[in-house]
C-alpha positions in Angstrom: 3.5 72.5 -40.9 0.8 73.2 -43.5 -1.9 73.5 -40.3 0.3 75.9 -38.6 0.9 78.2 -41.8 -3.1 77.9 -42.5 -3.8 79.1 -38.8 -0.9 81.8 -39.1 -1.7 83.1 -42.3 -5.9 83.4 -41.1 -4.9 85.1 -38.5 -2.9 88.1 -40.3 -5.6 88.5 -42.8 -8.5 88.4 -40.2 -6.4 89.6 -36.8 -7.9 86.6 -34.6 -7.6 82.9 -34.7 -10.2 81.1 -36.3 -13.6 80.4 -35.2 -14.2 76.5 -33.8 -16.3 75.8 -37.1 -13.5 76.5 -39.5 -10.6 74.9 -37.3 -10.8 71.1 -38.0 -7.6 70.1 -36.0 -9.4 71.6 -33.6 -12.9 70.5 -33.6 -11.6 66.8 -33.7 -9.4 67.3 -30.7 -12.5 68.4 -28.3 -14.5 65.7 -30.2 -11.8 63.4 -28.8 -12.1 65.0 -25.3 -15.8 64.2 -25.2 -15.5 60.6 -25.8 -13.2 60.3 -22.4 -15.3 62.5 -20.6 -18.2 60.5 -21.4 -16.2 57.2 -20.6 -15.6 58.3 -17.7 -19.1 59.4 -16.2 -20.8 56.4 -14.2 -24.0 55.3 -15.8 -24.8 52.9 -13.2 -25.1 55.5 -10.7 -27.3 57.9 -12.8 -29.1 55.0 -13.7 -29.6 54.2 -10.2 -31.1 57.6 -9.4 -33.3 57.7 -12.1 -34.7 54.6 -11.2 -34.7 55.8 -7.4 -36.7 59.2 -8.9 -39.0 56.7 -11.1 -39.6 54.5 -8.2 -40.7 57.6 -5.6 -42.7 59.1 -8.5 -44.6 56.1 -9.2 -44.9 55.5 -4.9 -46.6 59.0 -4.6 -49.2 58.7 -7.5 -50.0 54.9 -6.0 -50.5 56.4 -2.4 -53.0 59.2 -4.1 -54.6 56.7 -5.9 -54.9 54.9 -2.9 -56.2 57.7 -0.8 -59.0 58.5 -3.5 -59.8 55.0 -3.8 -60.0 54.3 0.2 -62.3 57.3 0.5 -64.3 56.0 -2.1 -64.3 52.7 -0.4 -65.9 54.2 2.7 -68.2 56.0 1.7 -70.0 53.0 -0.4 -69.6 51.1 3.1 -71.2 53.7 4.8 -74.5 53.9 2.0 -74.4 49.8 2.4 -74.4 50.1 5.6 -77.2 52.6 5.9 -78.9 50.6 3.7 -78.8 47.5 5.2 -76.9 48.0 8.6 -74.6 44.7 9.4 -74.5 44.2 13.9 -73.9 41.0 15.2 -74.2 41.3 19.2 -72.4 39.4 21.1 -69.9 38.6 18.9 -66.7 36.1 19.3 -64.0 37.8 17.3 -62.7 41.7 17.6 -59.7 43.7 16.5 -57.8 46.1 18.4 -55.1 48.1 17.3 -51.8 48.5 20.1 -48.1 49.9 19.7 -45.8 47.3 18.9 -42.4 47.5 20.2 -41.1 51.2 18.9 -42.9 53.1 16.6 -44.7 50.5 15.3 -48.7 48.8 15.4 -50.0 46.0 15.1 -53.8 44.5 14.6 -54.4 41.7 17.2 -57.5 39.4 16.9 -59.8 39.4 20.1 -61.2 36.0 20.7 -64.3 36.8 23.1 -64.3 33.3 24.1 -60.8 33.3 26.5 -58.7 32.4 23.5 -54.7 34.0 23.0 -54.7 37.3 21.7 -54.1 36.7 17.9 -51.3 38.9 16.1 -52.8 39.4 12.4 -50.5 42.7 11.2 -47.4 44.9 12.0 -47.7 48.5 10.3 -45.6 51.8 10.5 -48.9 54.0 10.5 -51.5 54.0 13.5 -53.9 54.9 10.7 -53.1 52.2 8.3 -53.6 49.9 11.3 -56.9 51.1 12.4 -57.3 50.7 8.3 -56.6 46.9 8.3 -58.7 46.0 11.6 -61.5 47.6 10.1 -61.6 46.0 7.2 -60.9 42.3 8.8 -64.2 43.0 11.2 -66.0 44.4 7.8 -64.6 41.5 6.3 -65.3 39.0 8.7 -69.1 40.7 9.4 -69.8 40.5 5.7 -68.4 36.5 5.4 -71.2 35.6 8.4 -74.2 37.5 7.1 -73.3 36.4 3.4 -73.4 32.6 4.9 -75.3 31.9 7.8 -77.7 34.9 8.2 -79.6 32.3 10.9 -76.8 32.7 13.4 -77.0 36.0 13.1 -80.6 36.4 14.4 -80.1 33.6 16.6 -76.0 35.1 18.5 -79.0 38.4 18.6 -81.3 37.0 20.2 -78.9 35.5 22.9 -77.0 38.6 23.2 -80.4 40.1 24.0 -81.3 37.4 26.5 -78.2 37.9 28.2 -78.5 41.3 28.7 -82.2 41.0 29.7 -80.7 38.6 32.2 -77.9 40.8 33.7 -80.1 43.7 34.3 -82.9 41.9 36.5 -80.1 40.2 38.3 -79.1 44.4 39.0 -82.4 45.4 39.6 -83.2 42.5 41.9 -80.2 43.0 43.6 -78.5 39.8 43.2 -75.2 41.9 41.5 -73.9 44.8 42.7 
């Protein structure tokens, strides 16, 4: 009774009802509102897209980073190579890039020699894919100069026989 004689009697001196920060009755009854509206929301879910929206952020600068540092990547192969150019003729191993089933490629190994077809990756890009097989023959070029730069000079100077070979055999007539 003494609330409602308080509210009544405010309201003939001042002609309204009271203002949110003078009614406590009042202020403790939304107070209680907001504690079941907040039990009620679902922090898993919000969790979950915050992480989802944490996650993509953190993808995107990754794949930027990655971009730059690809870029940068090539272009100290490309001064490396122009200073000290890496070609091995005649070689046994290759990598080709091919479609793989539906909308996806993968990087076979070439074996020169007659061997299988090798699969060595499955990608979503065409791009990354021609990425990967160029860094396995980069990779694998590097690996033989780096240990056994003899077999380099002598696979050349086979390679360069061979070919010698192959185009007196044209000239002379002996394949057509």
């Amino acid at each position: 009774m003494k609330y409602r004689q308080w509210k009544k009697n405010y309201k003939k001196l001042h002609g309204v009802n009271p203002p949110l920060e003078l009614d406590k009755r009042k202020q403790r009854r939304l107070a209680k509102k907001a504690v079941k509206t907040i039990r009620l929301v679902d922090f898993t879910a919000a969790a979950t897209r915050a992480a989802e929206a944490l996650t993509n952020a953190f993808a995107s600068v990754m794949r930027g980073l990655g971009g730059a540092f690809d870029t940068a990547g090539t272009v100290c192969r490309n001064v490396a190579d122009n200073v000290q150019p890496i070609e091995i003729k005649g070689r046994v191993f290759s990598w080709q890039v091919r479609e793989y089933g539906s909308g996806l490629y993968a990087v076979y190994e070439i074996n020169a020699l007659g061997g299988a077809d090798e699969l060595r990756a499955v990608t979503y890009s065409q791009k990354a894919a021609e990425k990967i097989a160029e860094i396995l023959e980069s990779d694998h070029l590097e690996h033989i100069r780096q240990t056994s730069p003899d077999r380099i000079q002598r696979r050349n100077d086979a390679a360069d026989g061979l070919r010698a070979a192959v185009i007196t055999a044209y000239e002379s007539g002996v394949l057509k």
